Each structure stands twice: as C-alpha cells, then as structure tokens.
XYZ file of C-alpha atoms in Angstrom:
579
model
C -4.563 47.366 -5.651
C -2.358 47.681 -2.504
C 1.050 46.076 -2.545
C 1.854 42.852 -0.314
C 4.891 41.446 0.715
C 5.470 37.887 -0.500
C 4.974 36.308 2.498
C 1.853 38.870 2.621
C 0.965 36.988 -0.458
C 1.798 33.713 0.135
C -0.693 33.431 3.106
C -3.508 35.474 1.205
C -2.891 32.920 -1.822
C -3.588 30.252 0.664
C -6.356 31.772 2.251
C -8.478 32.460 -1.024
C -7.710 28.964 -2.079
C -9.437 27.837 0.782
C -6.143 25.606 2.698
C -7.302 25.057 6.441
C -4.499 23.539 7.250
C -0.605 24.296 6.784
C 1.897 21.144 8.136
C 5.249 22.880 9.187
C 8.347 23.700 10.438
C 10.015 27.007 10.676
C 13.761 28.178 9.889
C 15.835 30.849 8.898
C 14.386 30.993 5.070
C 10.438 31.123 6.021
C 10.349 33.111 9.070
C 8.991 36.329 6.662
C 6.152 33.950 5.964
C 5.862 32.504 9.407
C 5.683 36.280 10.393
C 3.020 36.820 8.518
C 0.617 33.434 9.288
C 1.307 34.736 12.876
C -0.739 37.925 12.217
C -3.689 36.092 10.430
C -6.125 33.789 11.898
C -7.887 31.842 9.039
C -5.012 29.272 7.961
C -3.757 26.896 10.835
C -0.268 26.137 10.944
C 0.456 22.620 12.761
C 4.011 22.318 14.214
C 5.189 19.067 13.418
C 8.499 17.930 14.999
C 10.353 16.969 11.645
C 9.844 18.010 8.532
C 8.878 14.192 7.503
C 6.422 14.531 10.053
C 4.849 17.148 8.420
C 4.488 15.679 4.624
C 3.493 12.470 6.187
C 0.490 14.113 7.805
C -0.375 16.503 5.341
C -0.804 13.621 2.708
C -2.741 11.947 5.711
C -5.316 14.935 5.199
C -5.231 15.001 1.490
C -5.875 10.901 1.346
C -8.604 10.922 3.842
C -10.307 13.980 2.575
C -9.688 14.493 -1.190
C -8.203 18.075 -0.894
C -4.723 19.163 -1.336
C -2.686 18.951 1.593
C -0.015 21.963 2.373
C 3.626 21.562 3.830
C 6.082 24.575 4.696
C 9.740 23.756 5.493
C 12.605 25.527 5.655
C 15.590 25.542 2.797
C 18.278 23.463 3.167
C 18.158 20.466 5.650
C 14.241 21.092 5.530
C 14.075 20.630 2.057
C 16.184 17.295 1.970
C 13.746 16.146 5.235
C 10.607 16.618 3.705
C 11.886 14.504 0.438
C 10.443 11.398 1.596
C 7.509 12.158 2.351
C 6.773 13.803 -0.827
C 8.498 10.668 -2.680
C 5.998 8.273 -0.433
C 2.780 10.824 -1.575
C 4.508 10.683 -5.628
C 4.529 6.884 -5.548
C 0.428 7.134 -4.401
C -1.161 9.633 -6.231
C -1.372 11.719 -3.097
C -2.192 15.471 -3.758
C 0.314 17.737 -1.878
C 1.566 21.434 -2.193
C 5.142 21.516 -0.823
C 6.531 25.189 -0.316
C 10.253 25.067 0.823
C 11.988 28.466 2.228
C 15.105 28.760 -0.159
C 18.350 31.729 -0.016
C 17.733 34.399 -1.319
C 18.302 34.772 -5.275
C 21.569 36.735 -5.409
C 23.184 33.612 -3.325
C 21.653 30.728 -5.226
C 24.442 28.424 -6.570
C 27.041 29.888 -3.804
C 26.856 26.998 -1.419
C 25.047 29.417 0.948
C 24.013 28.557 4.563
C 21.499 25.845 4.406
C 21.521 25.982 0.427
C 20.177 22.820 -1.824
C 18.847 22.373 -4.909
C 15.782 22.050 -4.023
C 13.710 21.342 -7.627
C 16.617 19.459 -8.514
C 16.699 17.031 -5.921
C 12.316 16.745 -5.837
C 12.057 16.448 -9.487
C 12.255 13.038 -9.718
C 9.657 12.523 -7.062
C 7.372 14.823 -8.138
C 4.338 15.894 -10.623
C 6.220 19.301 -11.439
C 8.187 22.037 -9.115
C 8.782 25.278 -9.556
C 11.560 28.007 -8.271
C 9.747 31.626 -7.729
C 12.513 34.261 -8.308
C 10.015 36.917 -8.707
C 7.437 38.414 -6.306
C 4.976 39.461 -9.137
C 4.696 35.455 -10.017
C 4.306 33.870 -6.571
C 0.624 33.931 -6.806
C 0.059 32.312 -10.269
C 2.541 29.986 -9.633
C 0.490 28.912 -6.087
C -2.630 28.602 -8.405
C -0.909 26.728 -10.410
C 0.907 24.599 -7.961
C -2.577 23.234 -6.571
C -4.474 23.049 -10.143
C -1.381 20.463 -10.926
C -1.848 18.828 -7.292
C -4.972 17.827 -7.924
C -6.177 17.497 -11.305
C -5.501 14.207 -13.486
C -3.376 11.977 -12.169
C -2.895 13.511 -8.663
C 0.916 14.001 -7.245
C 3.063 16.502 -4.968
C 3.777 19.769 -6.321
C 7.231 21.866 -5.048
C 7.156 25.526 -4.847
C 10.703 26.858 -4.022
C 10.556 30.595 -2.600
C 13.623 32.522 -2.053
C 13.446 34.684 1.647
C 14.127 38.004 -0.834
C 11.079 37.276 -2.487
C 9.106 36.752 0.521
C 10.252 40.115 1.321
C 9.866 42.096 -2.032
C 6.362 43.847 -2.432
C 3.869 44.008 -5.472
C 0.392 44.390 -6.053
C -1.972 41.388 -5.227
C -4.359 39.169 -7.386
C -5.394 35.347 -7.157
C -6.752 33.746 -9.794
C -10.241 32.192 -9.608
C -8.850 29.356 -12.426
C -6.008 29.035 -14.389
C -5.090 27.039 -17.803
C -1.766 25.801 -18.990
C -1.287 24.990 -22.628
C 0.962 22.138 -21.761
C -1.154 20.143 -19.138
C -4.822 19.280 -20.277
C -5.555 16.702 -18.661
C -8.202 14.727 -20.130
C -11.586 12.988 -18.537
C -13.881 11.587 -20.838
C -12.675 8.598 -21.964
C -12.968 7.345 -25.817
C -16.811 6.397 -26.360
C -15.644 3.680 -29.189
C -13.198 1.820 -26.728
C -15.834 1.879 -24.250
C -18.126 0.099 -26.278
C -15.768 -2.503 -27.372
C -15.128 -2.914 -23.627
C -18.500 -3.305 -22.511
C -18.874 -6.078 -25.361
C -15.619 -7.831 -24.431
C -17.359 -7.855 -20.808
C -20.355 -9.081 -21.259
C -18.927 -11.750 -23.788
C -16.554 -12.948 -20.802
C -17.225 -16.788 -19.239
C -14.760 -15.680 -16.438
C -14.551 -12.023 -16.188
C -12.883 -10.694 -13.228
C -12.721 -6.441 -11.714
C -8.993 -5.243 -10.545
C -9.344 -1.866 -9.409
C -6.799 0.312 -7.543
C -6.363 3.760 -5.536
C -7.185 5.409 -8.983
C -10.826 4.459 -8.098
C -10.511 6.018 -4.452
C -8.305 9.587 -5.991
C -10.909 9.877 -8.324
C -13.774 9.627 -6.472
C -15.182 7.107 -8.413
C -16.617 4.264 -6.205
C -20.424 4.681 -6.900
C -20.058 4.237 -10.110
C -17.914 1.053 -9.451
C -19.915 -0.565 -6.933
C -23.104 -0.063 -9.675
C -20.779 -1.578 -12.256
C -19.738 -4.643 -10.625
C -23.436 -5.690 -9.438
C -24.677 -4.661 -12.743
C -22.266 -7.449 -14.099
C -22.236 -9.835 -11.377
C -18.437 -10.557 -11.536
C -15.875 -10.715 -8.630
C -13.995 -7.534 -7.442
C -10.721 -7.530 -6.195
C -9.148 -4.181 -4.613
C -5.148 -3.558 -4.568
C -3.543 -2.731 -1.387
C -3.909 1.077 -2.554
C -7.902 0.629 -3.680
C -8.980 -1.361 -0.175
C -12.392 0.576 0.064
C -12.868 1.322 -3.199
C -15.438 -1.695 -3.196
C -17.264 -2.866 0.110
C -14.690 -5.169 1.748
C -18.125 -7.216 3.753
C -19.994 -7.303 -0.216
C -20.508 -11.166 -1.005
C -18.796 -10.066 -4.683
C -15.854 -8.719 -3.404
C -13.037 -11.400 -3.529
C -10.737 -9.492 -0.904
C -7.422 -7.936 -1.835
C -5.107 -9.740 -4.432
C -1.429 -9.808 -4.765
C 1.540 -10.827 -3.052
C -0.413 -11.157 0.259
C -3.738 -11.460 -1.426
C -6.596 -14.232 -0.275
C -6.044 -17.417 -2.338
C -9.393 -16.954 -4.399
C -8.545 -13.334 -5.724
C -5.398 -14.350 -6.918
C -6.893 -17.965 -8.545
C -9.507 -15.865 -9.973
C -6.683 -13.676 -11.690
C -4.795 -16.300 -12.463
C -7.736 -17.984 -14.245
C -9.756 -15.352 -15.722
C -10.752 -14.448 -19.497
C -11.267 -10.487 -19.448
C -9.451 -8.205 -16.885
C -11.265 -5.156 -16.507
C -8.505 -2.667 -14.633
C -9.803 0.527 -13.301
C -7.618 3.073 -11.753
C -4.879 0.495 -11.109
C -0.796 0.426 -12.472
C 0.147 -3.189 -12.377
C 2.862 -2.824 -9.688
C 5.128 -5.565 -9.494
C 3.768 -6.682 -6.035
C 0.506 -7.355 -7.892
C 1.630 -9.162 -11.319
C 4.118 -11.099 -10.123
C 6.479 -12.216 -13.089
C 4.751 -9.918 -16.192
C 5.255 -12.936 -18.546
C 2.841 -15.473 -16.073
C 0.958 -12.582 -15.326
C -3.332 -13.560 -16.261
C -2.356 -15.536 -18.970
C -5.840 -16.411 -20.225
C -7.169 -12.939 -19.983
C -7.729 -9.930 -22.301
C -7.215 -6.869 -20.286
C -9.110 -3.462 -20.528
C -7.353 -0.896 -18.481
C -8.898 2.433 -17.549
C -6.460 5.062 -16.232
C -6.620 8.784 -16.095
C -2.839 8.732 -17.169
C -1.898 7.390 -20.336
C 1.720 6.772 -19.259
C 0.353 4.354 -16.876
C -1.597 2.051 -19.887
C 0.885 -1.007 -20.886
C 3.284 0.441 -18.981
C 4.026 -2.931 -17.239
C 1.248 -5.054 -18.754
C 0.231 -5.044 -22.350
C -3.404 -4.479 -22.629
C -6.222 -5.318 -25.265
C -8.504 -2.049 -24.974
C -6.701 0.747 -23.091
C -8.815 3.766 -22.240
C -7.756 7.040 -20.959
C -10.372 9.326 -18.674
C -11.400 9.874 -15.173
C -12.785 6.461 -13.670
C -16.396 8.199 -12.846
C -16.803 9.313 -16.671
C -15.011 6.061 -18.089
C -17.284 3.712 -15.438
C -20.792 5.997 -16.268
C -20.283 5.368 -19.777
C -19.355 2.264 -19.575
C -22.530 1.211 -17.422
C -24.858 2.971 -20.258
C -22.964 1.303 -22.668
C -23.752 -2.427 -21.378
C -27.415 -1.434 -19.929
C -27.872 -0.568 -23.725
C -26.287 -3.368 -25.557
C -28.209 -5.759 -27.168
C -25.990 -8.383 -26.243
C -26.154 -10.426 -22.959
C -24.110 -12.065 -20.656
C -23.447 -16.147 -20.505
C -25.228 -16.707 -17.354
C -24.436 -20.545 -16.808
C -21.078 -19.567 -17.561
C -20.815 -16.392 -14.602
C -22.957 -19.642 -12.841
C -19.871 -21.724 -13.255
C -17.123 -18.629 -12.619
C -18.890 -18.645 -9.037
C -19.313 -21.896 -8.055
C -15.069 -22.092 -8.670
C -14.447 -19.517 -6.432
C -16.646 -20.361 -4.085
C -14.729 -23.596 -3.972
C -11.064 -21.271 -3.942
C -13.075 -19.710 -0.685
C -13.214 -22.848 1.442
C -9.463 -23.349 1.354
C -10.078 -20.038 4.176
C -6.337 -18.815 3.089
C -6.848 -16.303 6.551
C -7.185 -18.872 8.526
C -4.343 -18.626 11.749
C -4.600 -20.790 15.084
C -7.092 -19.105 17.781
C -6.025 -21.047 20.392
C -2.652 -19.676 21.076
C -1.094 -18.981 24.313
C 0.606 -16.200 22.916
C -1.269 -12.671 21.379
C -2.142 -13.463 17.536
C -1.407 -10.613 15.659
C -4.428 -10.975 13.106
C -6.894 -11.579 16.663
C -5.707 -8.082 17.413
C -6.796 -6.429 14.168
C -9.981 -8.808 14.344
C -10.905 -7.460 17.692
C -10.647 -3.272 16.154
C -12.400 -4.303 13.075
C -14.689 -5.955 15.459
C -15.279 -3.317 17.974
C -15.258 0.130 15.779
C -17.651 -1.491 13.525
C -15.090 -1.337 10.592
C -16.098 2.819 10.752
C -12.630 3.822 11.938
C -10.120 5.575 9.453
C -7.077 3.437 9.569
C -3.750 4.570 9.362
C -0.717 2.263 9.382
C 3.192 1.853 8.796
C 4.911 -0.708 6.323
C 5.292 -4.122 7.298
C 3.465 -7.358 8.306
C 1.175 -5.195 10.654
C 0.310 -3.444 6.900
C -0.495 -6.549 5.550
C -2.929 -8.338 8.629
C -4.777 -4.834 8.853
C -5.216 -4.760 4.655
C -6.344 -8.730 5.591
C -8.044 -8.604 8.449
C -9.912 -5.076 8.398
C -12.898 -4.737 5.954
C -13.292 -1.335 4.859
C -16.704 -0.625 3.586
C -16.358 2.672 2.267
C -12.927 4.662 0.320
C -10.989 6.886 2.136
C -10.658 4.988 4.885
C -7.409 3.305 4.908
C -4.469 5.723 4.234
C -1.047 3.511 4.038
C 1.971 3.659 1.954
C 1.904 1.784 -0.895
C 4.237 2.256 -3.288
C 7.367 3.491 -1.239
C 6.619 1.486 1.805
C 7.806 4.170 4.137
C 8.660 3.248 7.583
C 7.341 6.188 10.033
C 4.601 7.125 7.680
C 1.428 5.717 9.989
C 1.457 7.852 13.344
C 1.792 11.590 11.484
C -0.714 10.483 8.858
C -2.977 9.548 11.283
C -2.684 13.514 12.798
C -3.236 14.673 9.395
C -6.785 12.649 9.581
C -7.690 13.245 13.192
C -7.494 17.153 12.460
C -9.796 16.912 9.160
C -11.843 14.445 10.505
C -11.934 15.600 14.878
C -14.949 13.679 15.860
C -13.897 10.332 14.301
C -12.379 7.404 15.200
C -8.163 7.716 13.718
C -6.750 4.204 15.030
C -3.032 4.070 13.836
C -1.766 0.031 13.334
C 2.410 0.122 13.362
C 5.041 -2.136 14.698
C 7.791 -1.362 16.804
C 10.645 -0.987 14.238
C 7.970 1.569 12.612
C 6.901 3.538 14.787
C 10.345 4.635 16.051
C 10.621 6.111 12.662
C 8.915 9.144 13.546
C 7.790 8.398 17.083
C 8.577 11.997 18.111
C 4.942 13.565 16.434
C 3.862 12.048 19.852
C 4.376 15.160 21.076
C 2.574 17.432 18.429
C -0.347 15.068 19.176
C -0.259 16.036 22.434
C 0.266 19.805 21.818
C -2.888 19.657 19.433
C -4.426 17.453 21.154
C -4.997 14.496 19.129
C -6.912 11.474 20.512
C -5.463 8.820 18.292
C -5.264 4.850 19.215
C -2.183 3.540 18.483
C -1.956 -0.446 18.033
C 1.549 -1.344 18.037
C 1.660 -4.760 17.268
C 5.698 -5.369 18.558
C 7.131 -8.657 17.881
C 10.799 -7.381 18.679
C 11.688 -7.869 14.824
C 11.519 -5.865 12.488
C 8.848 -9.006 10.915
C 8.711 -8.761 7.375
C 12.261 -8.623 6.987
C 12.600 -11.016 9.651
C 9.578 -13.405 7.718
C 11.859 -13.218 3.813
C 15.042 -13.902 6.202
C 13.280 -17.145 7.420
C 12.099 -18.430 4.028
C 14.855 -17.155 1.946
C 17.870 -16.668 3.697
C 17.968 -19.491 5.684
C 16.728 -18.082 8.912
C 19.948 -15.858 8.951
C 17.997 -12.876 10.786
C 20.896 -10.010 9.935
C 20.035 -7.143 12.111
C 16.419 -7.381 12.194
C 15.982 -8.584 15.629
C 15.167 -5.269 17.944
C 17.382 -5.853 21.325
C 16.971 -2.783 22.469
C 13.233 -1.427 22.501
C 12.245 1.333 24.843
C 9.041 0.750 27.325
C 6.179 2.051 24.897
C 4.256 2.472 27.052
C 6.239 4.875 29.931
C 7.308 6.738 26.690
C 3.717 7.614 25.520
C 2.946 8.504 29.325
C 5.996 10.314 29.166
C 4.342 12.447 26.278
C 1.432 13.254 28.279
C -0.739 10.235 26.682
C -2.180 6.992 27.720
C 0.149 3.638 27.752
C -1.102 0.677 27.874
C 0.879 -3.091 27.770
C -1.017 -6.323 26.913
C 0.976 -9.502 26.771
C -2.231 -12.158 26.822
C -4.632 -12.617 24.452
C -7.572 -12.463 27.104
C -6.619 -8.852 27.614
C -6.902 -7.776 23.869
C -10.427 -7.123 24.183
C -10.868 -5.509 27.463
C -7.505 -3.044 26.583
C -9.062 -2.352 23.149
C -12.583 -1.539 24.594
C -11.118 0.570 27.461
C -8.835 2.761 24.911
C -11.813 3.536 22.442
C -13.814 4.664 25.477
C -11.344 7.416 25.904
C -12.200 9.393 23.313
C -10.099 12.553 24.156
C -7.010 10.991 24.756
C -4.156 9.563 22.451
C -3.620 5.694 24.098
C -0.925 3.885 22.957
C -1.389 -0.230 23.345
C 1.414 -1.932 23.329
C 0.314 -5.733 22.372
C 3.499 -8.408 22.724
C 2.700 -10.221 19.974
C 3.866 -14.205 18.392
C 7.546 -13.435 17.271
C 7.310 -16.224 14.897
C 4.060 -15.200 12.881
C 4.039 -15.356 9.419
C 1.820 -12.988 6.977
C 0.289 -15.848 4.500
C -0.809 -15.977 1.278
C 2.418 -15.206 0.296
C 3.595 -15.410 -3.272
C 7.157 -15.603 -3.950
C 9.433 -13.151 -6.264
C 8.797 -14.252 -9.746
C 5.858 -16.793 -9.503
C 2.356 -16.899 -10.588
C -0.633 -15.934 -8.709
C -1.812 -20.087 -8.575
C 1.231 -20.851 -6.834
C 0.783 -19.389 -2.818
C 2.809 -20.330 0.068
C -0.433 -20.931 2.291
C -0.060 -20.751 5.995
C -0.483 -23.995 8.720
C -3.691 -23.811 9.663
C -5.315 -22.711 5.988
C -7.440 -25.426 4.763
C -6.304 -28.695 2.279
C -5.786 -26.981 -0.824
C -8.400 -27.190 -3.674
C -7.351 -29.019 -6.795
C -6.163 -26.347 -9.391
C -5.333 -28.598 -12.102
C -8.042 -28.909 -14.147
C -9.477 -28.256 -17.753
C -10.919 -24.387 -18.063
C -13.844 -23.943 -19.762
C-alpha cells in the first residue's frame, strides 16, 4: 500500500466514510490538512466565519439529517471557540466529529503558540476525545471517532491532531467497521420489562405518552405514532421531541413543561402510568422532582442507562433503542390477552378535552402593535408547517415550539439543553446545504442573533437562501419577562439601546432586508420573502415589548399550578376527586 501523509489520510478517512460536508476554519495547525482538501474535490469544506459558527451548523446538518456532522478548527483559540458549540450538541444528543489542529508533539505541554489542552478542556462536554500522536493510528481513531458519534446515545466526538502528524507518512487503510470492547452499546431492550410495561399500560385509567428527542435521534417515530393510536392515550412531545408525534394529530396534547399548553401539563400532573420514551426528565420539564406526576407509575425507555432514574425514580426502566423497545412493545400489547378500560380512557378524554377549552395559547388579535405569536402563526400558516425551523434561545424559542406544528421529526433543530444564544442562523446553513431545495426559515430575536450574526456573510458566499424572522422587541425578552415577575420589574441590562438597522446590515451582506412595524404588513412581508426563493431575506418585525410567553410554570411548582396569560380562558376547576 502507498504511504500518505496525515493530512493525506485524514481527507481519504473522510472521504471513504462518506462526510459531504466539512464546517471550518483554517490556522496555523491545519493548513497540512487544508492543503490537502484543496487538491481533492469530493469533501466540501464550508468557511464559516467563527469557529462557533461552524459547530453550530454542522450539528444543524447532523439534527436535520441523521448523519454525523464534521468540524475542523485550528489549535489553540480555535479549539476554545468551537467549545460551545460542541457543549450545546453534548447537552442534545447531537452527533458531531470535531477535529482540532493541535502543536506538534515534541511542544505539547510547553505553552506553545496557540497551545490548549484541548481533550482536557472538551472532556466534560463530550461522548469521548481522543489525542492522535501517531500517524499509523489517525485512521482507526477517525473510524472510531464517528462509530462513537453516532451509535447509542449520540454525542460530539474530539479528535486532537498534532501538525507533525499531519505531516508524518504511513501506509493507508480504513476500516469498513470497527468494535471496541469497552462501548457496546445495547438495542434490544429486556423482553420481560416490556411485557410488564405493556400490562401496566393497558391496565392504566389515565395513561399518558412523554416522549423526547431520543424518539427523533433514534429514528423511531413510526413506531411511536403506531403506539400511541394503538392505545388511544394523549402524547405530549418535550421541547427537544416537537415532531416526534404529529403536532396537528387530535391525540397529541402539544408540548409540556415550563411553557407547555395547560392540558399537557394537567394531564401529567394527573396521570396513573407515564410511559417515557427517549426523554431525560430535565428540570424544565419536572418541575420540583418531589411534586413531579405524583399519581403515576413511570416506565422509561432510554437507549442510555445512565439516563433511567437519573432525576426521576421509575417503576419499569428499560434500556434499548426506542424503534426495538416501541416494536416490541406494540407486539407485546396486540398479543396480550388483557384489554384496556375503555370507559375509563372515555373519561381520561372527556377531562382533557375540558383542560383544552381553557385555550392556554390564547393572546389578543386585535393589537395595534405586531403580536409576536401572529408572526409565527402567519409562517406556520403560509409554508404549510413543511419548513425546517431553526431558532435561537429565548421567548421567540418558546412561541415557535407553541405556535408552529411540526408534523414530521427532524424538523425543528433548536438548543435545548444549553440554550445557546447564536445557535439559530449557522444551524440553519448547516440545513439549507443538506437540504438545498427546502424551505430553512430561521426564528431569532435581536439579542440572539447578534451572537453570531457574522455567518451572514458565509450565507452569502455559499449562497444560502434562508428567511430570517427576527422577532426584536429591544429586550433581551425572556430575561426581561423573569425580571418583570420576579425581580420586581428591575430590567438590569436587558433592555437593547443600541441595536443596529437589521435590515441595512443584511443588505449590507449582499441579502434582502426587510422592516415591518404593523401587523397588516406581516402577511404581505412574509409572502413576498418566501417567494424569493434564491435569496437570504432578513424581516425585521418590531414586535409588543411587553409580551409575555404563557403557560408559564414557576421554579419549583407543580405542573397544575400555571401562570396563564390575559386573554386565556376562565380556568377549569382542578380540584376535584380522581377516579
């Protein structure tokens, strides 16, 4: 076999993995392996304008696609750049492959020029991370770096590569497959919990479906969408699993939590068996643990055992891949001889229907100023609820998760768990380039999109026709909305005083900008951006400074006790004797 180079290597290793994509940014450590994509044609390198940038868009790709998505920084200052977005991909399950340049091995530990400790400073944030010191390993350690990515529980993966390394030569080979000792990760789940859980369901009088992005990472939303109507119970999505179960289905009770609809959270509150799928009981869905579904036997279904009890203690935990788990699972109650209390699933219904008429959504139409929520309405409205939809971290997060239905998984790429600022407009690249005929519409705010507002002009360079809907109160709102109810309206440094014109700075770019400040416009500007299809435009909407994201439920209480917005209807009577 004829001897490579490691940067030789590195791209070939890429190549017969199949990576179309590589998200980057070049610097003194990598430029042997930027040398080296520049003589090849099969791998695409997009130049992102900070490293964040780059990770943010990458996982972008891997969430709306289900493949591994590839960054390459530089050592140093790249490295410590790209950290975030690899901790915002950890926190979500997000499959990534993050190769940082790194100096070379006979000045590691010296303080060199642009020196960190790079797998000391990732490990915490993510699946596992490796340091390369050898040529003759770098291509069984990039096998292994995506088997890890995305197999089990998926996660971000750092590969450290000294520039000697990328220089040294040895002889070539890529593994077709590879097997580690140490990580087996296992898929069928346990048949015998299975069948107790499909006889704790079906014994249920108020059984209730929480199912999270484990449902969407593991590709397992068939078999969930056959289990629920099989059952006839409610489904509730978290934040992360919005699309895991049709949003418009008459059984799905909309997303639960601390911004959940007031019947998904009174169904939780009140239910008798929990059946968790793919879902890790963050904090912003339990509430206080101790109140947390306190009539309820829980069955939790996870892929990752550390993830079962971890927060919640649970009655039947079962560990396996949500399709396997949820197949079995449907044989298991098609084929038990037991059946389910009808009158009582009769009586479940007719409850929630009555939860369903408070209409906890519910915000006043006839405002003089632009409704955030009519804004959202109006995409949902006019893209059919077919767009992907990116967005940033704030109350623009929470009306989109609200107020946009999303019918199928995959869809609606946010950060969950980190809540990163600045993660909406280069996710929304990473889409638009593995999905180039859809529709990519990217939802921010104007604290957010600052965060990273400079990938405006690698969407223009790669020309990216993305519709951004900035919904810009001049706050930063949901700090500004917890200032007003718990801080006694002190608004510390949230108001934003000085905010450019969005709209000359995306024309500056090279894009489309667009300013709407009544709600008669919304339509016509939203209609007359999605009709330019090869173009990014960038609609600025002056939006009601003083909205409010309701339900809200405050640190530490239950899911029966929301703060309900103004114009939700009287609230239904909640104290009364459970069956």
């Amino acid at each position: 076999m004829a001897e490579l180079t490691g940067a030789e290597i590195f791209v070939r290793s890429l190549a017969d993995e199949g990576v179309e994509y590589v998200f980057g940014y070049p610097g003194g450590a990598t430029l042997h392996i930027y040398d080296a994509l520049y003589k090849q044609e099969k791998i695409k390198h997009i130049l992102a304008r900070h490293e964040q940038g780059a990770t943010h868009a990458a996982d972008g790709y891997a969430r709306s696609t289900g493949k591994t998505g590839v960054v390459l920084v530089t050592s140093g200052p790249g490295a410590t750049n790209a950290v975030t977005g690899i901790a915002t991909a950890y926190m979500d399950s997000s499959p990534l492959v993050v190769f940082t340049g790194q100096v070379a091995t006979s000045l590691i530990g010296d303080d060199a020029f642009q020196e960190v400790d790079s797998v000391g400073i990732s490990r915490p944030c993510v699946k596992h991370n490796f340091l390369v010191k050898d040529v003759r390993d770098l291509a069984i350690t990039i096998k292994k770096a995506f088997h890890i990515a995305n197999s089990g529980r998926p996660g971000p993966v750092v590969v450290d590569i000294p520039k000697d390394v990328t220089a040294h030569k040895a002889e070539y080979f890529y593994p077709k497959t590879v097997s580690m000792r140490s990580y087996q990760p296992k898929v069928e789940g346990h048949p015998g919990q299975i069948r107790k859980a499909a006889n704790l369901l079906l014994s249920a009088k108020r059984p209730m479906i929480y199912t999270g992005g484990g449902v969407i990472l593991g590709e397992g939303s068939a078999e969930l969408s056959e289990l629920v109507r099989l059952l006839g119970c409610p489904c509730t999505n978290t934040l992360m699993g919005l699309g895991g179960y049709p949003g418009t289905d008459p059984l799905f009770v909309g997303m639960l939590g601390m911004h959940g609809t007031y019947e998904a959270n009174m169904a939780m509150h009140d239910c008798d068996v929990l059946l968790a799928v793919g879902a890790r009981f963050d904090d912003r869905v339990t509430g206080e643990v101790d109140k947390f579904c306190p009539h309820a036997r829980i069955i939790h279904i996870d892929i990752d055992p550390s993830s079962i009890a971890k927060n919640v203690p649970v009655t039947i935990p079962i560990v396996g891949s949500v399709p396997d788990v949820l197949r079995e699972l449907i044989r298991q109650v098609k084929e038990s001889n037991k059946e389910a209390d009808k009158a009582a699933l009769e009586a479940w219904w007719d409850q929630i229907n009555e939860w369903r008429k408070l209409s906890c959504l519910n915000y006043d139409r006839q405002s003089e100023l632009i409704k955030p929520q009519f804004v959202v309405e109006k995409l949902y409205e006019l893209t059919g609820g077919d767009a992907f939809v990116t967005s940033d971290v704030g109350q623009h997060q929470m009306w989109t998760a609200q107020f946009y239905k999303f019918d199928k998984p995959r869809r609606w790429i946010n950060s969950g768990g980190l809540g990163t600022m600045g993660f909406g407009l280069p996710a929304a690249m990473g889409v638009q380039l593995a999905h180039p005929d859809a529709l990519v519409a990217c939802v921010t705010g104007e604290a957010s999109i600052q965060m990273c507002i400079q990938e405006l002009s690698t969407c223009k360079q790669y020309d990216l026709p993305i519709k951004v809907v900035n919904l810009n109160n001049r706050y930063m709102g949901m700090v500004r909305q917890w200032q007003e109810f718990f801080y006694d309206r002190r608004y510390s440094h949230s108001y934003m005083d000085a905010l450019p014109d969005f709209m000359k700075l995306a024309e500056s770019y090279g894009h489309v900008g667009m300013r709407i400040e009544q709600p008669a416009d919304v339509e016509g500007a939203l209609k007359e951006a999605l009709a330019q299809k090869d173009r990014l435009v960038f609609m600025d909407f002056i939006t009601d400074q003083t909205e409010n994201v309701y339900p809200m439920i405050a640190a530490g209480k239950p899911h029966n006790e929301m703060e309900l917005g103004p114009c939700a209807s009287p609230p239904v009577d909640t104290d009364r004797e459970l069956a």
